[in-house]
Amino acid sequence: MKKVITYGTYDLLHQGHINLLTRAKALGDYLIVGVTSDNFDRNRGKLNVRNNVLERIEAVKNTGLADEIIIEDYDGQKIDDIQKYEVDVFTVGSDWVGKFDYLQEFCEVIYLPRTEGVSSTMLRSADTINIKLGVIGTGRMANRFMPESKHVSGVEIVSAYNPIDKIGLSDFSSRYDVKDFENLEKFLESVDAVYIASPHLSHYSYIKSALEANKHVLCEIPIVLSKAEAEELYSLAESRHLVLLEASKTAHCPAFNHLINIVKGGAIGTVIDVTASLSKLVSGELRELDPQQAGGSMTELAHFPLLSIVKLLGKDFTDISFFSKFENGVDIFTRGIINYEHAVSSITLGLGVKTEGNLVISGTKGYVYVPAPWWLTDFFEVRYENQNLNKKYFYSFDGDGLRYELQEFISMIRNNRLTSHRLRREESIVIVSVIEKFLNSENVKQL
Ligand code: CTP
């Protein structure tokens, strides 16, 4: 019996897939079809797949062409499968010519003609009207956001707004071919949703104006600097049935999500201690060091460490104390100790003090170690007393990571989902409340 194997995502199954499977089947007597898992696609940067793995398997099954369907879940699996299933022929469409020649060592490799004029990508874009997005602010974050947005389907950046920096605005709009606005009302009229990448202190009023104009909002961290403001804005979004999401790239990246799930699943027992550090040495006339613009380590850096703590230990901390070194009115270093009834945690942040930026989660059975820069999570290790049980997890963290938050934002809008389990509104509010306590000098000891 001649066994043939082929692989694909098979999203929104189309005639091109059916032709390919028909041709593949004709190459032998038994056809095995490998369908990518959702995780595998996400990890290889394919963020826009519409059908989940069960729907895609069902669609392939309904063609009646596959004798066996398997799930492709990791790099290198093709070699394993070819040997395991004693495959004679590996085949795939001609868009991959040359890419799988390395499999010739294990079986015959045949590239079949690809059907012209149809693809899942085309179908995905044909049946959706792009969400029109406007960017508020044209500085460093906005410039990182633009190339990232190209990796997310169903969204088009059409406008930019900056009432303060005219030259920056016109440079930005010509660089990215978007329309520039100095008038907020007109800018908001031109879009369905906004991404706010302006200085911290402007977030509150921009979010409010955008929500009042019925626009969905993705806002950079920290979303605002007061719990009352955060609560007010999330309620406003809820009452108008709009998405308001804090743009936390770590919260939305695949590795961090998996890490949280593994720990919550009991891999290291009960979590007793979380320590998270993040330092970024900066100097000069920067917003980060300007007290007038809410600069300082806590406002700039605390979000990601607090995200880990709140995700793992919850919202109900019992007390907090801060130890900070101030220079020119901003904390260039802060250690925060956040205690819970049955656990402790700490954050160590530095804009003017350098430290190792890692994350350690300690539990009753073992601990998780995430090396610096843990907030761009692409690797972590679960470690035990018996080192033979240690397990390393590898992922990719693509680009600047902003694509992950944007993809979640667009998915929330499309599916009328007002909250994201990756960063719930209550979690965002608690993170803000910790930053606010510091800004209100509650339990802050100066070093
Ligand atoms: N295929 C084909 N003709 C097409 C589209 C896909 O022969 N018009 C083949 C691919 O070469 C591959 C298989 O179908 O062997 C599964 O491809 P997949 O990546 O799932 O489909 P695409 O439509 O190419 O998906 P996307 O646009 O998301 O890349």
Short mmCIF file of C-alpha atoms and ligand atoms in Angstrom, two decimals:
data_model
loop_
_atom_site.label_atom_id
_atom_site.label_comp_id
_atom_site.label_asym_id
_atom_site.label_seq_id
_atom_site.Cartn_x
_atom_site.Cartn_y
_atom_site.Cartn_z
CA MET A 1 0.00 0.00 0.00
CA LYS A 2 1.34 3.42 -0.97
CA LYS A 3 0.86 5.97 1.81
CA VAL A 4 0.67 9.70 1.08
CA ILE A 5 0.79 12.49 3.66
CA THR A 6 -0.01 16.20 3.34
CA TYR A 7 -0.37 19.09 5.79
CA GLY A 8 -2.21 22.39 6.02
CA THR A 9 -4.36 24.70 8.09
CA TYR A 10 -7.45 24.20 5.92
CA ASP A 11 -9.13 27.34 7.23
CA LEU A 12 -12.45 28.18 5.52
CA LEU A 13 -12.03 25.08 3.37
CA HIS A 14 -12.09 26.04 -0.31
CA GLN A 15 -11.80 24.54 -3.80
CA GLY A 16 -8.00 24.93 -3.74
CA HIS A 17 -7.88 22.60 -0.72
CA ILE A 18 -10.24 20.09 -2.33
CA ASN A 19 -8.20 20.04 -5.56
CA LEU A 20 -4.99 19.57 -3.58
CA LEU A 21 -6.47 16.72 -1.52
CA THR A 22 -7.87 15.05 -4.65
CA ARG A 23 -4.46 15.21 -6.34
CA ALA A 24 -2.72 14.03 -3.19
CA LYS A 25 -5.08 11.05 -2.87
CA ALA A 26 -4.38 10.11 -6.50
CA LEU A 27 -0.68 9.76 -5.69
CA GLY A 28 -1.26 6.59 -3.63
CA ASP A 29 -3.73 4.30 -1.90
CA TYR A 30 -4.02 5.87 1.55
CA LEU A 31 -4.09 9.61 2.36
CA ILE A 32 -3.11 11.02 5.74
CA VAL A 33 -3.94 14.71 6.25
CA GLY A 34 -2.18 16.69 8.97
CA VAL A 35 -4.26 19.64 10.22
CA THR A 36 -2.42 22.29 12.24
CA SER A 37 -3.47 22.79 15.86
CA ASP A 38 -4.63 26.26 16.93
CA ASN A 39 -1.57 26.64 19.14
CA PHE A 40 0.85 25.61 16.41
CA ASP A 41 -0.62 28.23 14.07
CA ARG A 42 -0.51 30.93 16.73
CA ASN A 43 3.07 30.09 17.59
CA ARG A 44 4.16 30.32 13.98
CA GLY A 45 2.59 33.78 13.72
CA LYS A 46 -0.61 32.75 11.92
CA LEU A 47 -2.91 34.79 14.13
CA ASN A 48 -5.93 35.22 11.92
CA VAL A 49 -7.25 31.70 11.40
CA ARG A 50 -11.07 31.74 11.57
CA ASN A 51 -12.06 28.10 12.11
CA ASN A 52 -10.81 26.30 15.19
CA VAL A 53 -9.03 22.98 14.85
CA LEU A 54 -12.20 20.91 15.35
CA GLU A 55 -14.06 22.82 12.64
CA ARG A 56 -11.10 22.50 10.28
CA ILE A 57 -10.79 18.75 10.91
CA GLU A 58 -14.54 18.36 10.33
CA ALA A 59 -14.27 20.23 7.02
CA VAL A 60 -11.40 18.02 5.83
CA LYS A 61 -13.32 14.92 6.95
CA ASN A 62 -16.40 16.04 5.00
CA THR A 63 -14.41 16.08 1.75
CA GLY A 64 -14.32 12.29 2.05
CA LEU A 65 -10.77 12.35 0.68
CA ALA A 66 -8.75 11.70 3.85
CA ASP A 67 -8.30 8.13 5.07
CA GLU A 68 -6.81 9.42 8.30
CA ILE A 69 -6.59 12.88 9.88
CA ILE A 70 -3.87 13.80 12.36
CA ILE A 71 -3.03 17.03 14.19
CA GLU A 72 0.23 18.85 13.50
CA ASP A 73 1.37 20.44 16.73
CA TYR A 74 5.12 21.03 16.65
CA ASP A 75 8.07 21.87 14.42
CA GLY A 76 9.82 18.77 13.19
CA GLN A 77 6.69 16.63 13.52
CA LYS A 78 6.64 15.86 9.78
CA ILE A 79 9.78 13.74 10.09
CA ASP A 80 8.30 11.89 13.05
CA ASP A 81 5.01 11.28 11.24
CA ILE A 82 6.64 10.06 8.02
CA GLN A 83 8.57 7.46 9.97
CA LYS A 84 5.76 6.57 12.37
CA TYR A 85 3.13 6.05 9.64
CA GLU A 86 5.67 4.57 7.16
CA VAL A 87 4.77 7.19 4.58
CA ASP A 88 5.93 6.80 0.96
CA VAL A 89 5.06 10.23 -0.41
CA PHE A 90 4.97 13.67 1.20
CA THR A 91 3.07 16.22 -0.86
CA VAL A 92 2.05 19.85 -0.58
CA GLY A 93 1.05 22.69 -2.91
CA SER A 94 3.49 24.37 -5.27
CA ASP A 95 3.57 27.54 -3.12
CA TRP A 96 6.00 25.55 -0.95
CA VAL A 97 8.41 24.42 -3.69
CA GLY A 98 11.85 23.67 -2.22
CA LYS A 99 10.74 24.22 1.35
CA PHE A 100 10.34 20.53 2.16
CA ASP A 101 13.22 19.07 0.14
CA TYR A 102 14.82 18.06 3.44
CA LEU A 103 12.15 15.35 3.74
CA GLN A 104 13.60 13.56 0.67
CA GLU A 105 15.86 11.73 3.12
CA PHE A 106 12.74 10.01 4.50
CA CYS A 107 10.32 9.65 1.55
CA GLU A 108 9.48 10.93 -1.92
CA VAL A 109 8.53 14.65 -1.96
CA ILE A 110 6.08 15.93 -4.57
CA TYR A 111 4.95 19.55 -5.00
CA LEU A 112 1.49 19.57 -6.59
CA PRO A 113 0.18 22.45 -8.70
CA ARG A 114 -1.60 25.02 -6.56
CA THR A 115 -5.06 26.20 -7.61
CA GLU A 116 -4.82 29.78 -8.77
CA GLY A 117 -7.10 32.53 -7.53
CA VAL A 118 -8.24 31.17 -4.18
CA SER A 119 -6.75 31.00 -0.69
CA SER A 120 -7.93 31.16 2.91
CA THR A 121 -6.29 34.57 3.19
CA MET A 122 -8.39 35.86 0.27
CA LEU A 123 -11.59 34.43 1.73
CA ARG A 124 -10.84 35.91 5.15
CA SER A 125 -10.41 39.37 3.73
CA ALA A 126 -13.30 39.08 1.25
CA ASP A 127 -15.98 38.42 3.84
CA THR A 128 -14.95 41.10 6.29
CA ILE A 129 -15.03 44.82 6.17
CA ASN A 130 -11.85 46.10 7.78
CA ILE A 131 -12.23 47.84 11.11
CA LYS A 132 -10.95 51.38 10.63
CA LEU A 133 -8.53 52.30 13.36
CA GLY A 134 -7.04 55.65 14.29
CA VAL A 135 -3.87 56.20 16.28
CA ILE A 136 -3.72 58.90 18.97
CA GLY A 137 -0.14 60.01 19.47
CA THR A 138 2.64 59.69 16.92
CA GLY A 139 5.65 58.95 19.11
CA ARG A 140 7.73 55.84 19.84
CA MET A 141 4.86 53.45 20.63
CA ALA A 142 2.77 54.57 17.66
CA ASN A 143 5.75 53.97 15.37
CA ARG A 144 6.19 50.46 16.74
CA PHE A 145 2.48 49.80 16.39
CA MET A 146 2.24 50.53 12.67
CA PRO A 147 4.42 47.68 11.33
CA GLU A 148 2.90 45.31 13.91
CA SER A 149 -0.62 46.06 12.68
CA LYS A 150 0.27 44.59 9.27
CA HIS A 151 0.30 41.14 10.89
CA VAL A 152 -3.34 41.36 11.98
CA SER A 153 -6.12 40.86 9.47
CA GLY A 154 -9.44 42.68 9.49
CA VAL A 155 -8.04 46.04 10.55
CA GLU A 156 -6.79 49.03 8.65
CA ILE A 157 -5.06 52.03 10.20
CA VAL A 158 -6.56 55.03 8.49
CA SER A 159 -5.97 58.09 10.68
CA ALA A 160 -3.57 59.67 13.13
CA TYR A 161 -4.19 62.43 15.65
CA ASN A 162 -1.71 64.63 17.46
CA PRO A 163 -2.75 68.14 18.48
CA ILE A 164 0.64 69.03 19.97
CA ASP A 165 3.32 67.98 17.50
CA LYS A 166 2.36 69.16 14.01
CA ILE A 167 5.62 68.13 12.38
CA GLY A 168 5.59 64.70 14.05
CA LEU A 169 1.99 64.22 12.89
CA SER A 170 2.69 65.07 9.28
CA ASP A 171 5.85 62.91 9.22
CA PHE A 172 3.88 60.02 10.69
CA SER A 173 0.97 60.36 8.29
CA SER A 174 3.18 60.49 5.21
CA ARG A 175 5.39 57.64 6.45
CA TYR A 176 2.41 55.33 6.93
CA ASP A 177 0.02 56.82 4.41
CA VAL A 178 -2.73 57.69 6.90
CA LYS A 179 -4.87 60.81 7.15
CA ASP A 180 -3.70 63.32 9.77
CA PHE A 181 -6.02 65.20 12.10
CA GLU A 182 -5.52 68.00 14.59
CA ASN A 183 -9.21 68.11 15.42
CA LEU A 184 -10.29 65.32 17.79
CA GLU A 185 -13.95 65.28 16.76
CA LYS A 186 -13.13 64.98 13.06
CA PHE A 187 -10.49 62.35 13.80
CA LEU A 188 -12.99 60.26 15.78
CA GLU A 189 -15.57 60.57 13.00
CA SER A 190 -13.06 58.98 10.59
CA VAL A 191 -12.65 55.70 12.55
CA ASP A 192 -14.42 52.74 14.24
CA ALA A 193 -11.81 52.32 16.95
CA VAL A 194 -8.73 54.02 18.38
CA TYR A 195 -5.33 52.99 19.67
CA ILE A 196 -4.07 55.45 22.30
CA ALA A 197 -0.29 55.81 22.42
CA SER A 198 -0.06 59.30 23.90
CA PRO A 199 1.55 60.28 27.24
CA HIS A 200 0.00 58.72 30.36
CA LEU A 201 -1.76 61.82 31.63
CA SER A 202 -3.74 62.26 28.42
CA HIS A 203 -5.21 58.73 28.44
CA TYR A 204 -8.26 59.44 30.59
CA SER A 205 -9.70 62.23 28.49
CA TYR A 206 -8.91 60.53 25.18
CA ILE A 207 -10.55 57.29 26.29
CA LYS A 208 -13.60 59.17 27.51
CA SER A 209 -13.95 61.21 24.32
CA ALA A 210 -13.55 58.13 22.14
CA LEU A 211 -16.11 56.10 24.13
CA GLU A 212 -18.55 59.00 24.10
CA ALA A 213 -18.17 59.07 20.33
CA ASN A 214 -19.00 55.31 20.34
CA LYS A 215 -15.52 54.15 19.37
CA HIS A 216 -13.80 51.05 20.73
CA VAL A 217 -10.55 51.78 22.56
CA LEU A 218 -7.20 50.02 22.86
CA CYS A 219 -5.07 52.08 25.26
CA GLU A 220 -1.39 51.75 26.10
CA ILE A 221 -0.26 50.86 29.62
CA PRO A 222 -0.88 52.19 32.20
CA ILE A 223 -4.45 52.72 31.04
CA VAL A 224 -4.98 55.46 33.65
CA LEU A 225 -3.41 56.30 36.99
CA SER A 226 -6.44 56.19 39.26
CA LYS A 227 -8.75 53.35 40.24
CA ALA A 228 -11.82 55.60 40.18
CA GLU A 229 -11.02 56.72 36.63
CA ALA A 230 -10.43 53.14 35.49
CA GLU A 231 -13.75 52.02 37.01
CA GLU A 232 -15.59 54.95 35.48
CA LEU A 233 -14.16 54.29 32.00
CA TYR A 234 -14.77 50.53 32.04
CA SER A 235 -18.39 51.17 33.17
CA LEU A 236 -18.82 53.73 30.42
CA ALA A 237 -17.52 51.23 27.85
CA GLU A 238 -19.84 48.55 29.22
CA SER A 239 -22.89 50.80 29.19
CA ARG A 240 -22.24 51.72 25.57
CA HIS A 241 -21.39 48.16 24.65
CA LEU A 242 -17.89 49.12 23.51
CA VAL A 243 -14.57 47.34 23.90
CA LEU A 244 -12.04 49.05 26.17
CA LEU A 245 -8.80 47.06 26.39
CA GLU A 246 -5.50 47.90 28.04
CA ALA A 247 -2.71 47.30 25.52
CA SER A 248 -0.66 44.82 27.54
CA LYS A 249 1.48 42.91 25.06
CA THR A 250 2.64 40.37 27.66
CA ALA A 251 -0.92 39.55 28.72
CA HIS A 252 -1.76 38.57 25.16
CA CYS A 253 1.37 36.71 24.05
CA PRO A 254 1.14 32.89 23.70
CA ALA A 255 3.95 31.92 26.07
CA PHE A 256 2.74 34.05 28.98
CA ASN A 257 -0.78 32.69 28.59
CA HIS A 258 0.48 29.14 28.62
CA LEU A 259 2.66 29.86 31.64
CA ILE A 260 -0.34 31.16 33.59
CA ASN A 261 -2.41 28.11 32.59
CA ILE A 262 0.34 25.70 33.60
CA VAL A 263 0.73 27.31 37.03
CA LYS A 264 -3.03 27.52 37.56
CA GLY A 265 -3.22 23.88 36.57
CA GLY A 266 -1.14 23.01 39.64
CA ALA A 267 2.24 22.23 38.04
CA ILE A 268 4.13 23.81 40.94
CA GLY A 269 1.53 23.23 43.66
CA THR A 270 0.20 26.22 45.58
CA VAL A 271 1.84 29.50 44.63
CA ILE A 272 3.43 31.11 47.68
CA ASP A 273 5.71 33.77 46.19
CA VAL A 274 5.92 35.74 42.95
CA THR A 275 8.90 37.99 42.32
CA ALA A 276 9.07 40.02 39.14
CA SER A 277 11.69 42.54 38.07
CA LEU A 278 12.00 44.92 35.18
CA SER A 279 14.64 47.60 34.68
CA LYS A 280 15.35 49.88 31.75
CA LEU A 281 18.14 52.41 32.23
CA VAL A 282 17.27 55.72 30.60
CA SER A 283 18.75 59.21 30.71
CA GLY A 284 18.18 62.62 29.21
CA GLU A 285 15.09 64.71 28.69
CA LEU A 286 12.62 61.89 28.46
CA ARG A 287 8.99 61.65 29.44
CA GLU A 288 9.97 58.66 31.60
CA LEU A 289 12.00 60.93 33.89
CA ASP A 290 9.66 63.92 33.90
CA PRO A 291 7.52 64.27 37.04
CA GLN A 292 5.20 66.67 35.19
CA GLN A 293 4.33 63.85 32.80
CA ALA A 294 3.87 61.20 35.49
CA GLY A 295 7.30 59.71 34.81
CA GLY A 296 9.02 57.24 37.12
CA SER A 297 9.63 53.53 37.49
CA MET A 298 6.18 52.73 38.87
CA THR A 299 4.18 54.42 36.13
CA GLU A 300 6.53 53.28 33.36
CA LEU A 301 7.36 49.74 34.37
CA ALA A 302 5.01 48.39 37.04
CA HIS A 303 2.27 47.11 34.75
CA PHE A 304 3.95 43.88 33.59
CA PRO A 305 5.26 42.71 37.00
CA LEU A 306 1.89 43.54 38.58
CA LEU A 307 0.15 41.66 35.77
CA SER A 308 1.98 38.45 36.74
CA ILE A 309 1.16 38.92 40.40
CA VAL A 310 -2.51 39.75 39.91
CA LYS A 311 -2.94 36.93 37.38
CA LEU A 312 -1.46 34.38 39.78
CA LEU A 313 -2.42 35.62 43.25
CA GLY A 314 -5.60 37.53 42.50
CA LYS A 315 -7.04 40.90 43.39
CA ASP A 316 -7.33 40.61 47.15
CA PHE A 317 -3.96 41.66 48.47
CA THR A 318 -3.84 42.55 52.16
CA ASP A 319 -1.14 45.23 52.27
CA ILE A 320 1.49 46.92 50.16
CA SER A 321 4.69 48.77 50.94
CA PHE A 322 7.12 50.50 48.62
CA PHE A 323 10.85 51.27 48.95
CA SER A 324 11.99 53.86 46.43
CA LYS A 325 14.95 55.93 45.43
CA PHE A 326 13.87 59.29 44.02
CA GLU A 327 15.84 61.63 41.76
CA ASN A 328 14.49 64.92 40.42
CA GLY A 329 10.99 64.08 41.58
CA VAL A 330 10.65 60.62 40.05
CA ASP A 331 11.34 57.15 41.45
CA ILE A 332 14.34 55.81 39.57
CA PHE A 333 14.03 52.59 41.58
CA THR A 334 11.12 51.01 43.41
CA ARG A 335 10.64 47.75 45.19
CA GLY A 336 7.04 46.98 46.05
CA ILE A 337 6.08 44.26 48.49
CA ILE A 338 2.52 43.06 47.96
CA ASN A 339 1.21 40.66 50.57
CA TYR A 340 -1.74 38.33 50.35
CA GLU A 341 -3.32 36.29 53.12
CA HIS A 342 -1.48 33.12 52.12
CA ALA A 343 1.21 34.39 49.74
CA VAL A 344 3.71 37.17 49.18
CA SER A 345 4.99 38.92 46.09
CA SER A 346 7.37 41.66 45.07
CA ILE A 347 8.16 43.87 42.12
CA THR A 348 11.57 45.45 41.51
CA LEU A 349 11.68 48.27 38.99
CA GLY A 350 14.45 50.56 37.80
CA LEU A 351 14.80 53.43 35.37
CA GLY A 352 18.02 54.54 37.07
CA VAL A 353 19.07 51.27 38.73
CA LYS A 354 19.88 48.19 36.70
CA THR A 355 18.83 44.77 37.90
CA GLU A 356 18.19 41.30 36.50
CA GLY A 357 14.75 41.35 34.88
CA ASN A 358 13.40 37.91 35.62
CA LEU A 359 10.23 36.35 36.97
CA VAL A 360 10.21 33.60 39.57
CA ILE A 361 7.01 31.93 40.71
CA SER A 362 7.53 29.69 43.73
CA GLY A 363 5.11 26.98 44.74
CA THR A 364 4.85 24.10 47.17
CA LYS A 365 5.96 21.53 44.56
CA GLY A 366 8.36 23.50 42.39
CA TYR A 367 8.97 26.86 40.76
CA VAL A 368 8.81 28.54 37.38
CA TYR A 369 11.80 30.51 36.17
CA VAL A 370 11.42 33.00 33.34
CA PRO A 371 14.69 34.72 32.41
CA ALA A 372 15.02 38.36 31.37
CA PRO A 373 13.36 39.81 29.43
CA TRP A 374 10.50 37.75 30.83
CA TRP A 375 7.86 40.26 29.69
CA LEU A 376 8.70 39.38 26.06
CA THR A 377 8.00 35.80 27.03
CA ASP A 378 9.39 33.17 24.67
CA PHE A 379 10.80 30.67 27.15
CA PHE A 380 10.25 29.42 30.67
CA GLU A 381 11.29 26.45 32.74
CA VAL A 382 9.33 24.56 35.37
CA ARG A 383 11.82 23.30 37.95
CA TYR A 384 11.57 20.73 40.73
CA GLU A 385 13.64 19.35 43.59
CA ASN A 386 14.22 16.32 41.38
CA GLN A 387 15.86 18.01 38.43
CA ASN A 388 15.01 15.10 36.16
CA LEU A 389 11.43 16.36 36.21
CA ASN A 390 12.35 19.89 35.03
CA LYS A 391 10.66 20.96 31.85
CA LYS A 392 11.61 23.76 29.44
CA TYR A 393 9.00 25.45 27.28
CA PHE A 394 9.98 27.36 24.12
CA TYR A 395 7.83 29.69 22.04
CA SER A 396 8.29 32.58 19.68
CA PHE A 397 7.51 36.15 20.63
CA ASP A 398 7.01 37.76 17.25
CA GLY A 399 8.22 41.26 16.46
CA ASP A 400 7.46 43.82 19.14
CA GLY A 401 4.50 41.75 20.33
CA LEU A 402 1.94 44.51 19.80
CA ARG A 403 0.25 42.29 17.19
CA TYR A 404 -1.03 40.03 19.99
CA GLU A 405 -2.95 42.77 21.80
CA LEU A 406 -4.29 44.16 18.52
CA GLN A 407 -5.43 40.75 17.39
CA GLU A 408 -7.33 40.24 20.68
CA PHE A 409 -8.83 43.74 20.41
CA ILE A 410 -10.11 43.09 16.88
CA SER A 411 -11.44 39.68 17.85
CA MET A 412 -13.30 41.24 20.83
CA ILE A 413 -14.90 43.84 18.56
CA ARG A 414 -15.89 41.29 15.92
CA ASN A 415 -17.34 38.85 18.45
CA ASN A 416 -19.03 41.43 20.68
CA ARG A 417 -16.88 40.30 23.56
CA LEU A 418 -16.43 43.12 26.06
CA THR A 419 -13.90 41.42 28.29
CA SER A 420 -10.77 39.38 27.68
CA HIS A 421 -9.84 36.49 29.98
CA ARG A 422 -6.20 37.35 29.27
CA LEU A 423 -6.56 40.68 31.05
CA ARG A 424 -9.89 41.07 32.74
CA ARG A 425 -11.16 44.53 33.52
CA GLU A 426 -11.02 43.83 37.26
CA GLU A 427 -7.37 42.80 36.89
CA SER A 428 -6.57 45.98 34.98
CA ILE A 429 -8.31 48.02 37.70
CA VAL A 430 -6.33 46.32 40.49
CA ILE A 431 -3.05 47.00 38.68
CA VAL A 432 -4.01 50.66 38.37
CA SER A 433 -4.99 50.77 42.04
CA VAL A 434 -1.51 49.59 43.11
CA ILE A 435 0.16 52.27 40.98
CA GLU A 436 -2.22 54.84 42.45
CA LYS A 437 -1.33 53.86 46.03
CA PHE A 438 2.29 54.56 45.19
CA LEU A 439 1.46 57.91 43.57
CA ASN A 440 -0.52 58.81 46.69
CA SER A 441 2.63 58.03 48.76
CA GLU A 442 0.88 55.27 50.71
CA ASN A 443 3.55 53.28 52.56
CA VAL A 444 6.41 54.61 50.46
CA LYS A 445 9.78 54.61 52.22
CA GLN A 446 12.51 56.67 50.56
CA LEU A 447 15.94 55.07 50.22
N1 CTP B 1 -3.45 24.98 -1.56
C1 CTP B 1 -3.60 24.82 -2.94
N2 CTP B 1 -4.23 25.81 -3.66
C2 CTP B 1 -4.68 26.92 -3.05
C3 CTP B 1 -4.55 27.09 -1.64
C4 CTP B 1 -3.92 26.08 -0.93
O1 CTP B 1 -3.18 23.84 -3.51
N3 CTP B 1 -5.28 27.85 -3.79
C5 CTP B 1 -2.74 23.95 -0.81
C6 CTP B 1 -1.50 24.42 -0.09
O2 CTP B 1 -0.38 24.45 -0.95
C7 CTP B 1 -1.36 23.34 0.97
C8 CTP B 1 -2.82 23.00 1.32
O3 CTP B 1 -3.60 23.49 0.23
O4 CTP B 1 -0.76 22.18 0.42
C9 CTP B 1 -3.26 23.61 2.61
O5 CTP B 1 -2.94 24.99 2.55
P1 CTP B 1 -3.36 26.13 3.56
O6 CTP B 1 -2.16 26.87 3.97
O7 CTP B 1 -4.24 25.57 4.60
O8 CTP B 1 -4.29 27.03 2.58
P2 CTP B 1 -4.16 28.52 2.07
O9 CTP B 1 -5.44 28.84 1.36
O10 CTP B 1 -2.90 28.68 1.28
O11 CTP B 1 -4.11 29.30 3.44
P3 CTP B 1 -3.51 30.75 3.79
O12 CTP B 1 -4.09 31.69 2.79
O13 CTP B 1 -3.99 31.00 5.20
O14 CTP B 1 -2.02 30.62 3.70
#
